Short mmCIF file of C-alpha atoms and ligand atoms in Angstrom, two decimals:
data_model
loop_
_atom_site.label_atom_id
_atom_site.label_comp_id
_atom_site.label_asym_id
_atom_site.label_seq_id
_atom_site.Cartn_x
_atom_site.Cartn_y
_atom_site.Cartn_z
CA MET M 1 27.27 -4.11 -30.37
CA ASP M 2 30.29 -1.54 -29.33
CA LYS M 3 28.93 1.43 -27.68
CA ILE M 4 28.47 4.67 -29.92
CA TRP M 5 29.08 7.66 -27.15
CA LEU M 6 27.51 10.60 -27.24
CA SER M 7 31.03 12.43 -27.76
CA SER M 8 34.59 10.90 -27.75
CA PRO M 9 38.05 11.93 -27.57
CA HIS M 10 39.50 12.04 -31.19
CA MET M 11 43.05 12.23 -31.43
CA GLY M 12 44.82 13.73 -34.13
CA GLY M 13 48.02 11.50 -34.17
CA ASN M 14 50.64 14.46 -33.23
CA GLU M 15 49.66 14.39 -29.44
CA ILE M 16 52.03 11.04 -28.67
CA ASN M 17 54.96 13.20 -30.18
CA TYR M 18 54.82 15.99 -27.84
CA VAL M 19 53.96 13.65 -25.11
CA ASN M 20 57.03 11.68 -25.90
CA GLU M 21 59.06 14.52 -26.03
CA ALA M 22 58.43 15.40 -22.51
CA PHE M 23 59.05 12.12 -21.22
CA GLN M 24 62.44 12.54 -23.32
CA THR M 25 63.50 15.72 -21.74
CA ASN M 26 62.26 14.75 -18.67
CA TRP M 27 59.45 17.40 -18.48
CA ILE M 28 57.18 15.56 -16.11
CA ALA M 29 56.23 18.78 -14.13
CA PRO M 30 53.45 21.33 -14.18
CA LEU M 31 55.45 23.53 -16.04
CA GLY M 32 57.40 23.13 -19.40
CA PRO M 33 57.15 23.50 -23.42
CA ASN M 34 53.95 22.30 -23.74
CA VAL M 35 52.67 24.23 -21.44
CA ASN M 36 54.08 27.59 -22.50
CA GLY M 37 53.22 26.24 -26.17
CA PHE M 38 49.67 24.94 -25.57
CA GLU M 39 48.83 28.17 -23.84
CA GLU M 40 50.48 30.35 -27.24
CA ASP M 41 48.46 27.73 -29.77
CA ILE M 42 45.32 28.83 -27.59
CA SER M 43 45.71 32.79 -27.46
CA ASN M 44 46.78 32.51 -31.44
CA PHE M 45 43.75 30.62 -32.11
CA ILE M 46 41.19 32.78 -30.14
CA LYS M 47 42.93 35.87 -32.06
CA VAL M 48 43.34 34.46 -35.92
CA GLU M 49 39.51 33.47 -35.48
CA SER M 50 38.44 37.45 -34.41
CA THR M 51 38.67 39.24 -37.43
CA GLU M 52 36.28 41.60 -36.21
CA THR M 53 38.81 43.18 -33.70
CA GLN M 54 42.56 43.62 -32.62
CA ILE M 55 42.54 41.71 -29.68
CA ASN M 56 45.70 40.55 -27.63
CA ILE M 57 44.98 37.00 -26.20
CA SER M 58 47.07 35.57 -23.03
CA THR M 59 46.26 32.20 -21.80
CA ALA M 60 47.11 30.17 -18.21
CA ALA M 61 46.55 26.40 -19.27
CA LEU M 62 44.88 24.94 -15.67
CA THR M 63 43.92 21.44 -14.40
CA SER M 64 40.31 22.52 -15.63
CA GLY M 65 37.51 24.57 -16.89
CA THR M 66 35.94 24.67 -13.64
CA ALA M 67 39.43 25.76 -11.96
CA ALA M 68 39.63 28.46 -14.62
CA LEU M 69 35.86 30.02 -13.74
CA HIS M 70 37.06 29.71 -9.66
CA LEU M 71 40.04 31.61 -10.45
CA ALA M 72 38.37 34.18 -12.05
CA LEU M 73 35.51 34.81 -9.40
CA VAL M 74 38.84 34.76 -6.78
CA MET M 75 40.71 37.52 -8.94
CA LEU M 76 37.46 39.68 -8.93
CA GLY M 77 37.28 39.35 -5.11
CA THR M 78 33.93 37.44 -5.07
CA ASN M 79 33.39 36.86 -1.44
CA GLU M 80 30.01 35.61 0.96
CA ASN M 81 28.42 38.95 0.51
CA ASP M 82 28.29 39.00 -2.93
CA VAL M 83 26.11 37.71 -5.39
CA VAL M 84 27.05 36.43 -9.03
CA ILE M 85 24.39 36.47 -12.18
CA VAL M 86 24.57 33.05 -13.71
CA GLN M 87 22.92 31.57 -16.16
CA SER M 88 20.96 28.42 -14.80
CA PHE M 89 20.66 25.99 -18.07
CA THR M 90 23.97 24.72 -17.52
CA PHE M 91 26.40 22.20 -16.21
CA CYS M 92 27.52 22.38 -12.48
CA GLY M 93 31.03 23.45 -13.85
CA THR M 94 29.41 27.02 -14.01
CA THR M 95 28.08 27.41 -10.70
CA ASN M 96 30.13 25.21 -8.09
CA PRO M 97 32.95 27.89 -8.36
CA VAL M 98 30.63 30.69 -6.96
CA GLU M 99 29.62 28.05 -4.02
CA TYR M 100 33.09 27.54 -3.43
CA GLN M 101 33.62 31.31 -2.93
CA LYS M 102 30.29 31.38 -0.71
CA ALA M 103 28.60 34.02 -2.64
CA LYS M 104 24.82 33.85 -3.69
CA ILE M 105 23.88 32.91 -7.03
CA ALA M 106 21.22 34.78 -8.99
CA PHE M 107 19.65 32.26 -11.90
CA VAL M 108 18.83 33.82 -15.06
CA ASP M 109 16.46 31.79 -17.70
CA SER M 110 17.60 31.42 -21.11
CA GLU M 111 15.91 32.46 -24.38
CA LEU M 112 14.83 30.58 -27.05
CA ASP M 113 16.77 31.57 -29.84
CA THR M 114 20.35 30.40 -28.74
CA TRP M 115 19.40 28.74 -25.26
CA ASN M 116 21.32 30.87 -23.64
CA MET M 117 21.01 33.68 -21.01
CA ASP M 118 18.17 36.09 -21.69
CA PRO M 119 19.42 39.70 -21.60
CA ASN M 120 16.12 40.64 -20.26
CA CYS M 121 16.39 38.44 -17.37
CA VAL M 122 19.65 39.97 -16.24
CA ARG M 123 18.37 43.33 -16.49
CA GLU M 124 15.44 42.13 -14.05
CA ALA M 125 17.90 40.19 -11.79
CA ILE M 126 20.26 43.37 -11.70
CA SER M 127 17.45 45.78 -10.78
CA ASP M 128 15.88 43.44 -7.91
CA LEU M 129 19.58 42.94 -6.32
CA LEU M 130 20.04 46.69 -6.54
CA ASN M 131 16.89 47.07 -4.45
CA MET M 132 18.01 44.24 -2.12
CA GLY M 133 21.00 46.31 -1.52
CA TYR M 134 23.51 44.74 -3.44
CA GLY M 135 26.37 47.25 -4.75
CA ILE M 136 28.31 47.22 -7.74
CA GLU M 137 31.86 47.94 -7.27
CA GLY M 138 33.25 51.11 -7.99
CA LYS M 139 29.66 52.39 -9.09
CA VAL M 140 27.06 51.69 -6.39
CA GLU M 141 27.49 51.90 -2.68
CA SER M 142 26.16 48.16 -1.11
CA LYS M 143 23.62 48.29 2.09
CA LEU M 144 22.64 45.97 4.67
CA GLY M 145 25.64 44.33 4.98
CA LEU M 146 25.33 43.19 1.27
CA GLY M 147 28.42 42.99 -0.71
CA TYR M 148 28.52 43.26 -4.87
CA ILE M 149 27.14 42.27 -7.75
CA ARG M 150 30.10 40.81 -8.68
CA ALA M 151 29.95 39.18 -12.27
CA ILE M 152 27.55 37.94 -15.13
CA MET M 153 28.26 34.46 -16.02
CA PRO M 154 26.72 33.54 -19.61
CA VAL M 155 27.52 30.02 -21.39
CA HIS M 156 27.15 29.20 -25.18
CA LEU M 157 25.46 26.01 -24.42
CA TYR M 158 26.86 23.03 -26.96
CA GLY M 159 28.79 25.88 -28.70
CA MET M 160 25.81 27.97 -29.86
CA PRO M 161 27.02 31.76 -28.64
CA ALA M 162 24.93 33.33 -26.34
CA LYS M 163 23.72 37.00 -27.26
CA MET M 164 26.67 38.85 -26.36
CA ASN M 165 26.15 42.10 -27.91
CA GLU M 166 23.03 42.82 -25.75
CA LEU M 167 25.12 40.97 -22.42
CA ILE M 168 28.01 43.01 -23.26
CA ALA M 169 25.77 46.30 -23.67
CA ILE M 170 24.31 45.69 -19.86
CA SER M 171 27.81 45.21 -18.54
CA THR M 172 29.26 48.05 -19.88
CA GLU M 173 25.85 50.20 -18.61
CA PHE M 174 26.17 48.84 -15.47
CA GLY M 175 30.01 48.34 -14.73
CA ILE M 176 29.24 44.24 -14.04
CA PRO M 177 32.21 42.22 -15.71
CA ILE M 178 31.24 39.20 -17.86
CA VAL M 179 33.01 35.69 -17.00
CA GLU M 180 32.26 33.96 -19.78
CA ASP M 181 31.88 30.15 -19.79
CA ALA M 182 33.17 29.17 -23.17
CA ALA M 183 33.54 25.44 -22.05
CA GLU M 184 32.04 23.93 -24.76
CA ALA M 185 32.62 26.74 -27.45
CA LEU M 186 36.21 26.31 -28.65
CA GLY M 187 35.83 27.15 -32.38
CA SER M 188 32.55 29.20 -32.20
CA ARG M 189 32.40 32.71 -33.06
CA TYR M 190 29.72 35.52 -33.04
CA ASN M 191 29.95 38.58 -35.12
CA ASN M 192 33.40 37.32 -36.24
CA GLN M 193 34.89 37.24 -32.85
CA ALA M 194 35.94 33.97 -31.13
CA CYS M 195 34.13 32.62 -28.28
CA GLY M 196 36.33 33.09 -25.22
CA SER M 197 37.08 36.60 -26.30
CA PHE M 198 33.78 38.38 -24.96
CA GLY M 199 34.16 38.12 -21.24
CA LEU M 200 36.63 40.08 -18.98
CA MET M 201 37.82 36.66 -18.57
CA ALA M 202 36.82 33.48 -20.26
CA ALA M 203 37.12 29.67 -19.25
CA LEU M 204 37.77 26.58 -21.57
CA SER M 205 37.55 23.34 -21.09
CA PHE M 206 39.78 20.03 -22.29
CA ASN M 207 37.21 17.34 -20.62
CA GLY M 208 37.26 13.81 -22.19
CA ASN M 209 34.14 14.52 -23.99
CA LYS M 210 34.69 18.24 -25.30
CA ILE M 211 35.73 19.20 -28.72
CA ILE M 212 39.13 18.88 -28.05
CA THR M 213 40.52 17.20 -25.18
CA THR M 214 43.65 16.74 -22.75
CA SER M 215 42.10 13.94 -20.79
CA GLY M 216 41.32 16.72 -18.29
CA GLY M 217 42.24 20.51 -18.35
CA GLY M 218 41.12 23.82 -18.77
CA ALA M 219 42.28 27.09 -19.39
CA LEU M 220 41.42 30.85 -18.57
CA VAL M 221 41.87 33.29 -21.15
CA SER M 222 41.83 36.94 -21.04
CA SER M 223 42.81 40.20 -23.53
CA GLN M 224 44.06 41.44 -19.89
CA SER M 225 47.32 39.74 -19.49
CA GLU M 226 47.61 40.83 -15.53
CA PHE M 227 44.70 38.23 -15.15
CA ILE M 228 46.65 35.81 -16.61
CA GLU M 229 49.84 36.11 -15.06
CA LYS M 230 47.89 36.30 -11.65
CA ALA M 231 46.00 33.26 -12.55
CA ARG M 232 49.53 31.45 -13.34
CA PHE M 233 50.58 32.49 -9.88
CA LEU M 234 47.60 31.61 -7.74
CA SER M 235 47.51 28.15 -9.59
CA THR M 236 50.96 27.31 -8.21
CA GLN M 237 49.99 27.85 -5.28
CA ALA M 238 50.62 31.67 -4.78
CA ARG M 239 54.71 31.37 -4.04
CA ASP M 240 56.20 35.16 -3.32
CA ASN M 241 59.55 35.84 -5.27
CA ALA M 242 62.29 34.11 -2.25
CA PRO M 243 64.46 31.41 -2.45
CA HIS M 244 62.10 29.70 0.42
CA TYR M 245 58.58 28.99 0.14
CA GLN M 246 56.77 32.15 1.38
CA HIS M 247 53.13 33.07 1.00
CA SER M 248 51.38 36.08 1.46
CA GLN M 249 48.06 34.98 0.18
CA ILE M 250 46.06 31.59 -0.34
CA GLY M 251 46.89 29.51 -3.85
CA TYR M 252 45.88 26.92 -5.77
CA ASN M 253 47.05 23.52 -7.17
CA TYR M 254 45.60 24.07 -10.68
CA ARG M 255 48.35 24.46 -13.12
CA MET M 256 48.35 21.83 -15.97
CA SER M 257 50.86 19.11 -16.46
CA ASN M 258 53.33 19.39 -19.12
CA ILE M 259 52.42 15.86 -20.01
CA VAL M 260 48.81 16.65 -20.49
CA ALA M 261 49.63 20.18 -22.40
CA GLY M 262 51.64 17.67 -24.89
CA ILE M 263 48.15 16.22 -25.85
CA GLY M 264 46.64 19.77 -26.08
CA ARG M 265 49.23 20.51 -28.47
CA GLY M 266 48.20 18.11 -31.03
CA GLN M 267 44.94 18.42 -30.44
CA MET M 268 45.04 22.17 -31.50
CA GLU M 269 46.64 21.03 -34.69
CA VAL M 270 43.37 19.54 -35.38
CA LEU M 271 40.70 22.19 -33.64
CA LYS M 272 39.61 23.43 -37.10
CA GLN M 273 38.98 20.17 -38.41
CA ARG M 274 36.66 18.92 -35.81
CA VAL M 275 35.23 21.93 -35.67
CA GLU M 276 33.93 21.20 -39.42
CA GLN M 277 33.51 17.43 -38.87
CA ARG M 278 31.13 18.69 -35.90
CA ARG M 279 29.09 20.96 -38.00
CA LEU M 280 28.83 18.34 -40.58
CA ASN M 281 27.26 15.90 -38.21
CA ASN M 282 24.55 18.85 -37.06
CA LEU M 283 24.09 19.12 -41.15
CA ARG M 284 23.15 15.58 -41.05
CA TYR M 285 20.84 15.43 -38.61
CA LYS M 286 19.40 18.61 -39.53
CA GLU M 287 18.54 17.11 -43.20
CA TYR M 288 17.16 13.88 -41.45
CA PHE M 289 14.56 15.80 -39.11
CA GLN M 290 14.00 18.75 -41.73
CA ASN M 291 10.08 17.11 -42.51
CA ILE M 292 9.56 15.34 -39.18
CA GLU M 293 6.70 17.21 -37.34
CA GLY M 294 7.76 18.02 -33.89
CA VAL M 295 11.36 17.97 -33.71
CA SER M 296 13.47 21.17 -34.05
CA LEU M 297 17.01 21.68 -33.63
CA GLN M 298 19.18 24.25 -31.64
CA THR M 299 19.86 26.42 -34.80
CA GLU M 300 22.09 29.25 -35.11
CA PRO M 301 19.46 32.34 -35.38
CA ASP M 302 21.39 34.11 -38.28
CA SER M 303 24.57 34.42 -39.99
CA ASN M 304 26.44 36.39 -37.01
CA TYR M 305 26.44 33.11 -35.24
CA TYR M 306 28.90 30.08 -35.99
CA SER M 307 28.46 27.20 -33.59
CA ASN M 308 31.16 24.46 -33.35
CA PHE M 309 28.18 21.96 -32.92
CA TRP M 310 30.21 20.84 -30.25
CA LEU M 311 26.82 18.77 -29.42
CA THR M 312 23.71 18.58 -31.74
CA SER M 313 20.25 19.02 -29.59
CA ILE M 314 16.91 18.48 -30.60
CA LEU M 315 13.52 19.22 -29.12
CA ILE M 316 10.69 16.72 -29.28
CA ASP M 317 7.08 17.94 -28.53
CA PRO M 318 5.22 14.70 -27.61
CA ILE M 319 1.95 17.00 -28.45
CA LYS M 320 3.02 17.09 -32.43
CA THR M 321 5.06 13.78 -32.77
CA GLY M 322 1.69 12.03 -31.39
CA GLY M 323 3.03 10.84 -28.24
CA ILE M 324 6.59 10.30 -28.86
CA SER M 325 8.83 12.14 -26.53
CA ARG M 326 12.57 12.67 -25.84
CA GLU M 327 12.47 9.67 -23.55
CA THR M 328 11.26 7.21 -26.23
CA VAL M 329 14.25 8.23 -28.26
CA ARG M 330 16.56 8.09 -25.62
CA LEU M 331 15.70 4.38 -24.23
CA ALA M 332 15.32 3.06 -28.00
CA MET M 333 18.98 4.13 -28.39
CA GLU M 334 19.81 3.24 -25.38
CA LYS M 335 18.45 -0.32 -26.18
CA GLN M 336 21.02 -0.19 -29.34
CA ASN M 337 23.89 0.80 -26.86
CA ILE M 338 23.79 4.31 -28.09
CA GLU M 339 24.45 6.85 -25.87
CA CYS M 340 21.95 10.11 -25.75
CA ARG M 341 21.61 12.64 -23.08
CA PRO M 342 18.50 15.00 -21.81
CA LEU M 343 20.02 18.56 -22.09
CA TRP M 344 20.97 20.24 -18.70
CA LYS M 345 18.74 20.03 -16.13
CA PRO M 346 18.91 23.69 -15.13
CA MET M 347 20.83 24.75 -12.11
CA HIS M 348 17.95 26.17 -10.25
CA MET M 349 16.04 23.02 -10.19
CA GLN M 350 18.98 20.94 -8.83
CA PRO M 351 18.43 19.62 -5.10
CA VAL M 352 21.49 21.76 -4.02
CA TYR M 353 20.22 24.79 -5.30
CA ASP M 354 16.91 24.31 -3.61
CA ARG M 355 16.50 28.01 -2.24
CA ALA M 356 18.14 30.07 -4.94
CA ASN M 357 16.74 33.21 -6.84
CA PHE M 358 15.36 32.26 -10.21
CA TYR M 359 14.62 35.14 -13.03
CA GLY M 360 12.46 34.05 -15.68
CA SER M 361 9.57 32.33 -16.81
CA GLY M 362 10.94 28.80 -16.96
CA VAL M 363 11.87 28.64 -20.89
CA CYS M 364 15.10 26.32 -19.75
CA GLU M 365 12.63 24.09 -17.86
CA LYS M 366 10.80 23.58 -20.73
CA LEU M 367 13.85 22.89 -22.72
CA PHE M 368 15.38 20.24 -20.39
CA GLU M 369 11.84 18.75 -20.46
CA ASN M 370 11.93 18.32 -24.25
CA GLY M 371 15.41 18.16 -25.30
CA LEU M 372 17.92 15.80 -26.21
CA CYS M 373 21.54 15.47 -27.22
CA LEU M 374 22.67 13.25 -29.89
CA PRO M 375 25.92 11.50 -30.74
CA SER M 376 27.73 14.26 -31.67
CA GLY M 377 31.46 13.03 -31.71
CA SER M 378 33.84 14.10 -34.95
CA ASN M 379 35.02 10.10 -34.94
CA LEU M 380 31.69 8.92 -35.73
CA SER M 381 31.90 6.29 -38.39
CA GLU M 382 29.01 5.62 -41.42
CA ASP M 383 28.52 2.32 -40.01
CA GLU M 384 27.78 4.13 -36.42
CA PHE M 385 25.50 6.64 -38.10
CA LYS M 386 23.96 3.97 -39.91
CA ARG M 387 23.01 2.36 -36.48
CA ILE M 388 21.53 5.74 -35.30
CA PHE M 389 19.46 6.43 -38.23
CA ASP M 390 18.12 2.94 -38.04
CA VAL M 391 16.95 3.73 -34.54
CA LEU M 392 15.11 6.90 -35.77
CA ASP M 393 13.64 5.17 -38.90
CA SER M 394 11.90 2.75 -36.55
CA ILE M 395 10.50 5.57 -34.31
CA PHE M 396 9.73 7.99 -36.95
CA LYS M 397 9.22 6.45 -40.23
C1 PLP P 401 32.95 21.21 -19.09
C2 PLP P 401 32.25 22.38 -18.47
C3 PLP P 401 32.54 23.06 -17.54
C4 PLP P 401 33.65 22.52 -16.47
O1 PLP P 401 34.46 22.27 -17.21
P1 PLP P 401 35.96 20.94 -16.33
O2 PLP P 401 37.02 21.25 -17.28
O3 PLP P 401 35.34 20.01 -16.79
O4 PLP P 401 35.69 21.35 -15.27
C5 PLP P 401 32.01 24.01 -17.44
N1 PLP P 401 30.91 24.47 -17.95
C6 PLP P 401 30.21 24.04 -19.06
C7 PLP P 401 29.27 24.61 -19.46
C8 PLP P 401 30.89 22.85 -19.30
O5 PLP P 401 30.43 22.30 -20.37
#
């Protein structure tokens, strides 16, 4: 029995042509026509999808989404005296860049509508951090040798847009920038605006299991082109303008290769299709679970939300199902060589973040306990769906 993956790469067909072209023209480097073309494709996509506002987007193609978030924090001047407010319910790619800068993390809880950053908990965190003596650059002096609250980092989990209206209101009120983790949300929208266009800067990921992939890769996007120019500079070892190698600051080797960007150009041609396919998967699961007591799905709260449904995720309440838990389903699937995965384990519960501050009541802990991601690839076949629903039938019917 072949393995059914949670989310596997799905090529459109044209990727290989862009890669071949790179070979034929000898653009085998972290620069070239594919890198430029891929960046343009991403910028245009986010612009076209954002019908509500007139925005111009610039993009820097990088080696990973984690690298994109790291550069965003570097450009904001994040250092060891600072603190960053981060959604706890996420993948370590969101939080690790804060650690690279040696800043503290204030973890915040999720709310139940979207499973993302709870705006009330963000307010609570800000007021506590200000009381502790943290400042806000250009607004509030810091005290007691502490630094600034550098950024607020929301995530659009599994493609579901976070409550950006409320979060932007907080960001504006206090003057703290938003660094948006849109790694899972390319193709998602909120209020007719594309995810990736809300933050001062935003990160995308093209890792192997994301909605589109370049095998590994990421991008930083922003409506402020200075940040993107700076990101290109920093991601190529911060070379000053001189005939020799001259450096007046520390750079990084984070630029995307022209080969990999060729895969990205092909993938951008099918991105809209991929979103539609994943939304159809979600609909199929939704219909299946409609009449099953104790199982609910991560759902768009209202018509202002448009999720790419990168992964379809369910909550199983073992009390209402009569003892069937997320582990019952996960293990039964595993037996049939079908991959399912618990939701992200909140970062404040991770051994490496043992003593971190957490603001909230533990909503994300409960989601983790009862939540499961189901196979959601855009290339799932009818046979594979049959195998998946057979397992579910054996449990629920
Ligand atoms: C995938 C992912 C990242 C990091 O992306 P990489 O390209 O794998 O470095 C960051 N945040 C979230 C929420 C992700 O899912």
